[in-house]
Coordinates of C-alpha atoms and ligand atoms in Angstrom, one line a residue:
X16 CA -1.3 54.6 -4.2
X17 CA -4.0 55.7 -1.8
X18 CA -6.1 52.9 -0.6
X19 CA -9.9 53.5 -0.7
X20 CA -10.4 49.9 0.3
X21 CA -9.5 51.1 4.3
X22 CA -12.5 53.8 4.3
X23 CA -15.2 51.3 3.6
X24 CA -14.3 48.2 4.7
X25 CA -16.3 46.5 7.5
X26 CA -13.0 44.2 8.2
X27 CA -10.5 45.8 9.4
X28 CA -8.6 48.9 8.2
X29 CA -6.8 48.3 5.3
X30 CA -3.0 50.3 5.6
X31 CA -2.4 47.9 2.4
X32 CA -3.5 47.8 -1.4
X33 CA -6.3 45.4 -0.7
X34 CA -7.1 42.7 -4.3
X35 CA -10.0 41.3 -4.0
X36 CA -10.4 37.7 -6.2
X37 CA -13.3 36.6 -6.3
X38 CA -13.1 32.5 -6.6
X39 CA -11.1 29.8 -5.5
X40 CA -11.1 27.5 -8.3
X41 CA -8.0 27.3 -10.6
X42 CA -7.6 30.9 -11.9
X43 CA -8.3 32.7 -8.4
X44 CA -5.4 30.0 -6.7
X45 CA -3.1 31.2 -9.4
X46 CA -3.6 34.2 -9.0
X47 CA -3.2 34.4 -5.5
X48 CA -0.1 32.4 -5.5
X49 CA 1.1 35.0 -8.1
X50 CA 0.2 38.0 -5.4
X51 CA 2.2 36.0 -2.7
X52 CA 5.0 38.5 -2.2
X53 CA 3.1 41.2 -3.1
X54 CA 3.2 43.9 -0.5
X55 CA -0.5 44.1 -0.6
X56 CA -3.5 42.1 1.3
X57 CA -5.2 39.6 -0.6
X58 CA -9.1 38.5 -0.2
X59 CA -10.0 35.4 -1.7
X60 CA -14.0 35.2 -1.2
X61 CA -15.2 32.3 -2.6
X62 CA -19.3 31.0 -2.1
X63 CA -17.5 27.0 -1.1
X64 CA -15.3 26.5 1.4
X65 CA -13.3 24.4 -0.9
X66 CA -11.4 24.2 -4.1
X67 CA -12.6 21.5 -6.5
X68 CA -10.4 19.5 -9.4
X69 CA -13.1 19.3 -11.3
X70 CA -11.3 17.2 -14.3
X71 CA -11.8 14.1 -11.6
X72 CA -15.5 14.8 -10.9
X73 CA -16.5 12.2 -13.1
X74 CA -14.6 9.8 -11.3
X75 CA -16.7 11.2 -7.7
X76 CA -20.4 10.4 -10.0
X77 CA -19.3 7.2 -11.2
X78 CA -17.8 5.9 -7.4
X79 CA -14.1 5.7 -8.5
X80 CA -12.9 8.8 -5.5
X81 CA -14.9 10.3 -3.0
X82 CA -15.5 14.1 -2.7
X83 CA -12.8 14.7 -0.2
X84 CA -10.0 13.0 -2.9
X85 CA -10.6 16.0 -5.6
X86 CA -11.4 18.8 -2.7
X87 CA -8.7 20.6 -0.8
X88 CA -9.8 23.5 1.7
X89 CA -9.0 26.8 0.2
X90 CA -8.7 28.4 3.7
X91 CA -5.6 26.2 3.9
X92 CA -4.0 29.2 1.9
X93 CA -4.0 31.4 4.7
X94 CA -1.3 28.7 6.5
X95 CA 0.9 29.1 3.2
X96 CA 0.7 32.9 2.7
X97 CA 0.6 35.4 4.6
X98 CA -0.5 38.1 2.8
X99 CA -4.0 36.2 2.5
X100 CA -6.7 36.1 3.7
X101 CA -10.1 33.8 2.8
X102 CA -13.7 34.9 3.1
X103 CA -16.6 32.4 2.7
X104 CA -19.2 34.3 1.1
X105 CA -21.4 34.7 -1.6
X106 CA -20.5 37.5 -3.9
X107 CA -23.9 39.2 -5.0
X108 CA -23.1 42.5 -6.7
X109 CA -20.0 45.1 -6.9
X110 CA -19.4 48.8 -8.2
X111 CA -16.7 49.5 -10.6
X112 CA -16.8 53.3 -10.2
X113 CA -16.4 53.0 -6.4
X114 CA -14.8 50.4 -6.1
X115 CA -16.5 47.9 -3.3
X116 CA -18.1 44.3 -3.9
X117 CA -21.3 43.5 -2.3
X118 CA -20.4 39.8 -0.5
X119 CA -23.0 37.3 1.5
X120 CA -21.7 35.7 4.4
X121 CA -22.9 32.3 6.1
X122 CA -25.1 34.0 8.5
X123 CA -26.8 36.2 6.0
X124 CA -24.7 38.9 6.9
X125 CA -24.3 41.2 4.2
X126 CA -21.1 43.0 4.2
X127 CA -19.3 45.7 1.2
X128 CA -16.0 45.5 1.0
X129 CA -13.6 48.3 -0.4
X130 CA -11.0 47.0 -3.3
X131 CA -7.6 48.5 -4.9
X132 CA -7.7 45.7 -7.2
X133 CA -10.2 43.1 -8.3
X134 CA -10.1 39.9 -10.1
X135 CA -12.7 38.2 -11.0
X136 CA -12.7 34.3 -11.5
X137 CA -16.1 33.3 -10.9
X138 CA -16.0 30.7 -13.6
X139 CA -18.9 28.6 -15.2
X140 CA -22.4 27.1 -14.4
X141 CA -24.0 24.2 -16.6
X142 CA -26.1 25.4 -19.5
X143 CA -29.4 24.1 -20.3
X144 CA -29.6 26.0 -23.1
X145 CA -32.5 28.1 -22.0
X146 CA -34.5 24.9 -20.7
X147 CA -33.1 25.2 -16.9
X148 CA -36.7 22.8 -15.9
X149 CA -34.8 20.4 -17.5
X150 CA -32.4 19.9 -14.7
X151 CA -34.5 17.9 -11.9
X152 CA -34.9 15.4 -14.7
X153 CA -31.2 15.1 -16.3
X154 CA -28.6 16.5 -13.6
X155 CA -25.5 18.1 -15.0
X156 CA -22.0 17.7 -13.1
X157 CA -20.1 21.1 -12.3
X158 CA -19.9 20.6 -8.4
X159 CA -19.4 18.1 -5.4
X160 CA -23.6 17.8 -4.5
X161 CA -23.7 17.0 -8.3
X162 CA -21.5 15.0 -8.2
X163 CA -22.7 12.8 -5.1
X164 CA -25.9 13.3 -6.5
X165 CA -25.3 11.7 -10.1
X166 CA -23.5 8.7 -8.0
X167 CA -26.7 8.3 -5.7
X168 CA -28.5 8.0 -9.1
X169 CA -26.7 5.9 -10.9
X170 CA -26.6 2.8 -7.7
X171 CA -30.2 3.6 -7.1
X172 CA -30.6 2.9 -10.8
X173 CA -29.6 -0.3 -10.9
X174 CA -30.9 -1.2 -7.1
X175 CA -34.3 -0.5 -8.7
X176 CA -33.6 -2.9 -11.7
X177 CA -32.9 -5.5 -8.9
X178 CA -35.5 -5.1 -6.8
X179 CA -38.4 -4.6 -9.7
X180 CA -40.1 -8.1 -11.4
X181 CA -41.6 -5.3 -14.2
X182 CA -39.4 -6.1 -17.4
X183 CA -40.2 -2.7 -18.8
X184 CA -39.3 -1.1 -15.6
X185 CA -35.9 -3.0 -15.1
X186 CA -35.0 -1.9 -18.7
X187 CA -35.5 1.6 -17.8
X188 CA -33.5 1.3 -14.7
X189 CA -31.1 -0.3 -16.7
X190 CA -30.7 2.4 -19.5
X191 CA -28.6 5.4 -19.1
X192 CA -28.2 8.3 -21.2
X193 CA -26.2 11.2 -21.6
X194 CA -26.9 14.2 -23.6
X195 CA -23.6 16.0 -24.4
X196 CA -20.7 13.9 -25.9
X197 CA -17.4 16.9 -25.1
X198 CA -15.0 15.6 -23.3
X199 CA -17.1 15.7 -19.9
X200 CA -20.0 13.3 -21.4
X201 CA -17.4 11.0 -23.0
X202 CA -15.2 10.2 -19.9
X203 CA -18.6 9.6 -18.0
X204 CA -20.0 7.5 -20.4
X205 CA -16.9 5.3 -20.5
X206 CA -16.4 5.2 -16.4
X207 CA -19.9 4.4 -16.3
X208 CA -19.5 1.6 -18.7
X209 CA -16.5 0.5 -16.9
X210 CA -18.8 0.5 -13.4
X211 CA -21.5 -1.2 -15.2
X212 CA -19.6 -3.9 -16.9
X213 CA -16.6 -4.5 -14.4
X214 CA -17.0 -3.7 -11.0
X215 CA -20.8 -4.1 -10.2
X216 CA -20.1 -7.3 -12.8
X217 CA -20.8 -10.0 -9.8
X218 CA -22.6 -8.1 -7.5
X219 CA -26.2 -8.6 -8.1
X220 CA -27.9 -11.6 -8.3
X221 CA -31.2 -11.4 -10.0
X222 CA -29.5 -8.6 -12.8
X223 CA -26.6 -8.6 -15.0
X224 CA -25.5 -4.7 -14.8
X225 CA -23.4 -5.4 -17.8
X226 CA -26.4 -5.7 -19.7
X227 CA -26.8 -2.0 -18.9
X228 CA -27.6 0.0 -21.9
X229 CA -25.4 3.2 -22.1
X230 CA -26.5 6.1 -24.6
X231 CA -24.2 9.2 -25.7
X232 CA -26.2 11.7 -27.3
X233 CA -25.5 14.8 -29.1
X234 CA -26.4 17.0 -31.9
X235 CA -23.4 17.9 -33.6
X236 CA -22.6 15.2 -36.2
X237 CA -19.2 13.8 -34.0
X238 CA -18.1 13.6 -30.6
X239 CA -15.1 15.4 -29.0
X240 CA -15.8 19.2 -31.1
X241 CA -12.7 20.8 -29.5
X242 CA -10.6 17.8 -30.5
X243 CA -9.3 16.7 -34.3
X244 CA -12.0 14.6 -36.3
X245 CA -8.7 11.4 -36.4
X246 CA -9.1 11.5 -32.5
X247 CA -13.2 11.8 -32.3
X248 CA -12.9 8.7 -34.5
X249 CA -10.9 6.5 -32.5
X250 CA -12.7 7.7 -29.0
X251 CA -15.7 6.9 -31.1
X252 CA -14.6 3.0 -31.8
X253 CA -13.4 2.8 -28.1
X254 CA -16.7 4.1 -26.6
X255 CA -18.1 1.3 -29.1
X256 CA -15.9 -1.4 -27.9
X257 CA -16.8 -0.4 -24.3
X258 CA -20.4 -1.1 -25.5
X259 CA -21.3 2.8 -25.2
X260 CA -23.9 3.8 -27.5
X261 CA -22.7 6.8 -29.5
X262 CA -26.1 9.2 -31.5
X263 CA -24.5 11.9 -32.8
X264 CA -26.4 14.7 -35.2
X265 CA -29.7 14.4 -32.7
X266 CA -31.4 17.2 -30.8
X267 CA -32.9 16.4 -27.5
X268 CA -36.4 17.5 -27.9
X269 CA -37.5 16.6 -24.1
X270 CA -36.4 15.2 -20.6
X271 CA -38.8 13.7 -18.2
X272 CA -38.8 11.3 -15.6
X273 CA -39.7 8.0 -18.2
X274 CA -36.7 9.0 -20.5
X275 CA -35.8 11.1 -23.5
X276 CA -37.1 12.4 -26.8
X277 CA -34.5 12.6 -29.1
X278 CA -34.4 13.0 -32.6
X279 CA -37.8 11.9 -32.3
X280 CA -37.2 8.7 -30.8
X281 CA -38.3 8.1 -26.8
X282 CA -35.4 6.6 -25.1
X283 CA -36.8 4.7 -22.0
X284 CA -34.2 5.5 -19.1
X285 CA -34.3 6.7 -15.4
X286 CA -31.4 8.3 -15.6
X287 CA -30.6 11.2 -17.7
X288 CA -27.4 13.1 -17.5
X289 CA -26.6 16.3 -18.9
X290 CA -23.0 17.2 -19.8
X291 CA -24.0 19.6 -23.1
X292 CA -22.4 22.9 -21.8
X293 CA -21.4 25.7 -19.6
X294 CA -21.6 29.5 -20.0
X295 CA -20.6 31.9 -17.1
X296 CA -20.9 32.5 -14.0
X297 CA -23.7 35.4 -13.7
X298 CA -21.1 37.7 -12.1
X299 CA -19.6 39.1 -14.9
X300 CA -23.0 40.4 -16.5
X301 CA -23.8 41.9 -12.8
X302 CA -20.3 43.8 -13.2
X303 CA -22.2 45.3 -16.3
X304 CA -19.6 45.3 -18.6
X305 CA -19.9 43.6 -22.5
X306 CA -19.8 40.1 -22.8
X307 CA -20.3 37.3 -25.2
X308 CA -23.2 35.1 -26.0
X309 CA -22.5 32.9 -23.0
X310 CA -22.0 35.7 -20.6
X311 CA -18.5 35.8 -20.7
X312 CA -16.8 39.3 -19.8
X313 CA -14.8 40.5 -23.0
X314 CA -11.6 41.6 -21.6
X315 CA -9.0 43.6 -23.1
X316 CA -4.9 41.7 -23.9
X317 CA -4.4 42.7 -20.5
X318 CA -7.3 40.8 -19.2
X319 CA -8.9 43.9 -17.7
X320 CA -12.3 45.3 -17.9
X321 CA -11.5 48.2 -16.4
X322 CA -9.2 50.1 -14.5
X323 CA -8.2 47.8 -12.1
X324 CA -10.7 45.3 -13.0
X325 CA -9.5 41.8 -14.3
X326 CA -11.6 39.1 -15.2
X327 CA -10.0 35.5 -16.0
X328 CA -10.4 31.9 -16.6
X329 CA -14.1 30.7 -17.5
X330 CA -15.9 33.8 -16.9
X331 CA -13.7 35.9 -19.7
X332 CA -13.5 36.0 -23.8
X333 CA -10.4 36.4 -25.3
X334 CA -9.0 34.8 -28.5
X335 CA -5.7 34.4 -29.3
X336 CA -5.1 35.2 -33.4
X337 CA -8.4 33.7 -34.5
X338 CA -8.8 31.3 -32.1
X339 CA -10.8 32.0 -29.0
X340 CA -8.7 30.6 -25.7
X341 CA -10.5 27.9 -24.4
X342 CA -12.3 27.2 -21.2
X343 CA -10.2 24.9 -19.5
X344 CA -7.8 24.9 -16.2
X345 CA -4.9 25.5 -17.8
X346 CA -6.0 28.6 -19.9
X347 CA -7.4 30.0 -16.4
X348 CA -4.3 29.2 -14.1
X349 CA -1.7 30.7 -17.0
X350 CA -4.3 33.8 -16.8
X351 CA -4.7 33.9 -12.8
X352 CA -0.5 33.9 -12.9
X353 CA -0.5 36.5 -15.8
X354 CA -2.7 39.0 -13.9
X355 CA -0.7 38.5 -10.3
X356 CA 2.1 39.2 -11.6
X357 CA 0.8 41.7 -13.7
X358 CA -0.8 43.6 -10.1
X359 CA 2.7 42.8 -8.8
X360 CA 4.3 45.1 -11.0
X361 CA 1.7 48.0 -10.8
X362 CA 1.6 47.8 -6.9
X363 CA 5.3 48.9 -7.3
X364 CA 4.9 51.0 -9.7
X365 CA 6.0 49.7 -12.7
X366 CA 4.0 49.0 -15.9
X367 CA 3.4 46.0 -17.7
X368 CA 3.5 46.2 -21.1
X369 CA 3.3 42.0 -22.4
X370 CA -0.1 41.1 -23.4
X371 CA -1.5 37.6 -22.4
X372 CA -0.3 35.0 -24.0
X373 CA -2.0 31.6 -24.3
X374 CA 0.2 28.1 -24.5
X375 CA -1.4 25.5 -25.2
X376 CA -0.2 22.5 -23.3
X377 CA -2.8 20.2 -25.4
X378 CA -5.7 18.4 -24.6
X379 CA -6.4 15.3 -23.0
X380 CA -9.2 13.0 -22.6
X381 CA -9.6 9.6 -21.0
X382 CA -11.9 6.9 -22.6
X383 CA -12.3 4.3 -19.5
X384 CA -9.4 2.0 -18.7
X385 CA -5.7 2.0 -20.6
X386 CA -7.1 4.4 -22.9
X387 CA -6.5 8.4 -23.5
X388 CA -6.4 10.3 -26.6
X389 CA -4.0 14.0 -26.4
X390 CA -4.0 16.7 -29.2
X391 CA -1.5 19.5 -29.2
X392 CA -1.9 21.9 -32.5
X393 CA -1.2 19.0 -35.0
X394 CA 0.2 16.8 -32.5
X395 CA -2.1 13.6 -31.6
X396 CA -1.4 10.4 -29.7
X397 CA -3.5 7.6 -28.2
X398 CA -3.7 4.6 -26.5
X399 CA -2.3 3.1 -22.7
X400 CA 1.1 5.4 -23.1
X401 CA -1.3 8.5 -23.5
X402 CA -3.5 7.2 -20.4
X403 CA -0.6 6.5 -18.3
X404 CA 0.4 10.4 -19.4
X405 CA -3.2 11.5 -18.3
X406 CA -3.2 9.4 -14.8
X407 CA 0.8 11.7 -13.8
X408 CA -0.3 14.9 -15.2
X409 CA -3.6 14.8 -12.8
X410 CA -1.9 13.4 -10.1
X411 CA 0.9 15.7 -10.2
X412 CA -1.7 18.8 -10.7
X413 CA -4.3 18.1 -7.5
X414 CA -4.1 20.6 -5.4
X415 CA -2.4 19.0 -2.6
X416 CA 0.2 16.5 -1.5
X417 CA -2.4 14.7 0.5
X418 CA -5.2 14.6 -2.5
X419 CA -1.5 13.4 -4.8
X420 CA -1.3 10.4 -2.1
X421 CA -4.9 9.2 -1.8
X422 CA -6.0 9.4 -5.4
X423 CA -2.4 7.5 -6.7
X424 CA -3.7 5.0 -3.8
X425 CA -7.6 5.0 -5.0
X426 CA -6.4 4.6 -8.7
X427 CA -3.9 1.5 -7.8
X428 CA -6.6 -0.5 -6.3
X429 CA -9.4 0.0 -8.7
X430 CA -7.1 -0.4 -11.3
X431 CA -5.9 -4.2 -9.8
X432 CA -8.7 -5.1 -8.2
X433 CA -11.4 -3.2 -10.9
X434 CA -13.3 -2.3 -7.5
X435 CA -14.6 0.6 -6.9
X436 CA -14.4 2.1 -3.5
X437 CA -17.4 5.4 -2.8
X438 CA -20.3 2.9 -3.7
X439 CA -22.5 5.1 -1.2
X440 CA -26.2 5.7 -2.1
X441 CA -26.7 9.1 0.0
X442 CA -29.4 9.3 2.4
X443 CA -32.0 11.6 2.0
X444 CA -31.7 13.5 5.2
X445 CA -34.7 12.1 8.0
X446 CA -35.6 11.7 11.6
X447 CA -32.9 9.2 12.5
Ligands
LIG503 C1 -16.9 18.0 -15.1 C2 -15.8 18.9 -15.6 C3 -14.7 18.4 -16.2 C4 -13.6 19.2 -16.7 N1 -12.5 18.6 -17.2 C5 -11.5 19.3 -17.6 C6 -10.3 18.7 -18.0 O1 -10.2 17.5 -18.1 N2 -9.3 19.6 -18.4 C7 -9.4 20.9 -18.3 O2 -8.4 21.6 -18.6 N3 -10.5 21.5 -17.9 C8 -11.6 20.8 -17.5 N4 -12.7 21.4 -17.1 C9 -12.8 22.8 -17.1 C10 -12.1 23.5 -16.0 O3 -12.5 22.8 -14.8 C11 -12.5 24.9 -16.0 O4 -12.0 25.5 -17.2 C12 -11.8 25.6 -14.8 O5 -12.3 25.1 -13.6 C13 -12.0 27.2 -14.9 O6 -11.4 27.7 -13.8 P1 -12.0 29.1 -13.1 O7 -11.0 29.5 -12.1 O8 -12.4 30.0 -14.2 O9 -13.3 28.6 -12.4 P2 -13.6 27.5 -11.3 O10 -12.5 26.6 -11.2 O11 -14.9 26.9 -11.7 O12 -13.8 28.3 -10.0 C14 -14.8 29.3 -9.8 C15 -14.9 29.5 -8.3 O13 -15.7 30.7 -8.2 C16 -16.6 30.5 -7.1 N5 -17.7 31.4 -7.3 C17 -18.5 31.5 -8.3 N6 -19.4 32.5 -8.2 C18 -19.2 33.0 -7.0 C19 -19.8 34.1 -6.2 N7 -20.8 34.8 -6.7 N8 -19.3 34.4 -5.0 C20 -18.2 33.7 -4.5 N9 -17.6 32.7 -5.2 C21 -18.1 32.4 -6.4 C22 -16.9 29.0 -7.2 O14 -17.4 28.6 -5.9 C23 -15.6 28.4 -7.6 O15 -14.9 28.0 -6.5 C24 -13.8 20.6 -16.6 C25 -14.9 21.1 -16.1 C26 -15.9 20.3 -15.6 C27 -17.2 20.9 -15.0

């Protein structure tokens, strides 16, 4: 195959096939890995200069690991393969026809870079559902800066309720709320109990955080959707027991700095959290191909778009029988390897024939301390077994031996001494 990448590329001269992936989360790392003996060159261009875990960013906002524990440097691919090479940039625009993405460097340079192949795996942004002012007032958690930035709310929260004599003001320092009760809004909720009720426990003397007032909202009539109504029940009565409010079958009317409306109740709080939803990245509609309602790109069995054009993980639709596959790390890294492999084969010359094919490994949530709940098709267990299942399947899936090490470490000292150890407020950046 001729390469077209070689005559436009501002790089270097490309002698190789050249696949482009856009992203480095878990469908783009799949997929290069899959690419690794593939006689090609790979580009990985991703916006961060870092791979996140994000199943464990709940545990960065509520203080349990710091940033660097569910992070791993995605340029450190480029030690283990080399066929690979990383570009930090921003990806702004590409043509399908001619076959070049438009990419953003650091430095504002603007550079357009020729491709053979392309995959896209730009993933997901939070969804406000159309009300995007909402999100100075009720931060959502997708990224590390959210992350840090939920955490810094959450201790300045309850800093405030020390420091205030204002009653009313100390409640609403006191009250938390989070609108959005998937999986994301429950494990919060429960950590956040946890912090609230355990670890800060003795560490304030004019306040008793475990008076904090903890309010799961949403408007569907149970928590947990993607999981069986038996195991929304039972995470239900354990959110209860870990004195978690749970409001289900409310709409959030509005989100301002005094609280929330919902259901047309006002909910005093100054912190409001928003874990309702994601649709994708904007990438896929810039590609202009068809997508869904939540700007997913519908792809083909094959996970194409077009010749030579994959899109995987959040950022695609496909359904499986009737089901649609859902957007979680699993479905994107069994795509990633599905269309590496797939490119594999092409680049010499054969032709795949074997549709993607989802398998569902089942689905796991954690509900605060000893407590999980997994669901596989009709399969559904719960309890401290299930937890302890949870705690080895995410250690043995962070991305590197190093993150394996410090989180085991992290998760064996909260869990004996219930302290926490990233208590940091973050300083607004000043003079000194
Ligand atoms: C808080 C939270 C908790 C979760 N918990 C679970 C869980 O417990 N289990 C589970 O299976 N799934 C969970 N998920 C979902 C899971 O993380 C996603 O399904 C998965 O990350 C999707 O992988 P992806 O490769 O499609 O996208 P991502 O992993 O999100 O990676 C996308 C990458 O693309 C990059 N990118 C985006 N746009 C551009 C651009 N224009 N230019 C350059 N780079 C770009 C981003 O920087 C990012 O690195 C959770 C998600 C969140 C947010």
């Amino acid at each position: 195959m001729a390469s077209k990448a070689g005559t436009i590329t501002p790089l270097k001269m490309a002698r190789k096939p050249r696949v482009i992936i856009i992203g480095g989360g878990f469908g783009g790392i799949a997929a290069a890995r899959a690419l690794r003996n593939a006689d090609a060159e790979i580009l990985l261009i991703d916006r961060r200069n870092h791979h996140i875990f994000q199943p464990l960013l709940y545990q960065v906002a509520t203080s349990v690991l710091s940033s660097a524990e569910v992070a791993a440097p995605i340029r450190e691919l480029e030690v283990r393969q080399k066929n690979l090479s990383v570009l930090l940039a921003e990806v702004t625009g590409a043509n399908l026809t001619e076959r070049t993405i438009d990419a953003v460097a650091p430095a504002g340079e603007a550079r357009r870079i020729g491709f053979d192949h392309l995959i896209v795996a730009t993933g997901s942004i939070p969804s406000y559902f159309g009300h995007d002012e909402l999100v100075s007032h009720a931060p959502s958690l997708k990224n590390l800066n959210h992350a840090e930035r939920i955490r810094t709310k959450i201790l300045v929260a309850f800093e405030r309720a020390a420091a205030t004599s204002d009653e009313g003001e100390r409640e609403r320092c006191m009250t938390f709320v989070l609108v959005g009760a998937g999986a994301t809004g429950v494990e919060l909720a429960a950590s956040l109990a946890d912090l609230a009720k355990s670890t800060l426990r003795r560490n304030f003397r004019y306040i008793n955080p475990a008076d904090a007032r903890i309010v799961l909202l949403d408007g569907a009539d149970r928590i947990l959707p993607s999981f069986s109504m038996q195991a929304s029940d039972a995470v239900a009565i354990r959110l209860k027991k870990l004195g978690v409010e749970v409001v289900t079958g409310v709409k959030v009317e509005t989100v301002d700095e005094n609280g929330v409306v919902a259901g047309g109740n006002h909910i005093s709080s100054a912190t409001v959290l928003w874990t309702a939803g994601v649709v994708a990245s904007p990438i896929p509609r810039m590609l202009g191909i068809p997508t869904d309602h939540a700007g997913r790109a519908l792809v083909d069995p094959f996970m194409r778009v077009a010749p030579h054009v994959f899109v995987i993980g959040d950022a695609a639709s496909i359904t499986q029988g009737q089901h649609p596959v859902p957007g979680v790390a699993q479905a994107a890294i069994q795509q990633g390897r599905y269309v590496g492999r797939l490119i594999a084969k092409e680049l010499i010359g054969r032709t795949v024939e074997t549709t993607f094919r989802y398998f569902d490994l089942g689905n796991m949530a954690v509900v605060g301390k000893n407590y999980a709940v997994l669901q596989r098709g009709s399969l559904h267990a719960s309890g401290i077994l299930t937890w302890l299942l949870w705690a080895f399947v995410h250690i043995l899936t962070l991305p590197r031996l190093q993150n394996r090490f410090r989180v085991q470490n992290q998760w064996l000292w909260s869990y004996l001494t219930r302290q926490r150890s990233s208590r940091l407020i973050r300083e607004e950046p000043g003079p000194t």
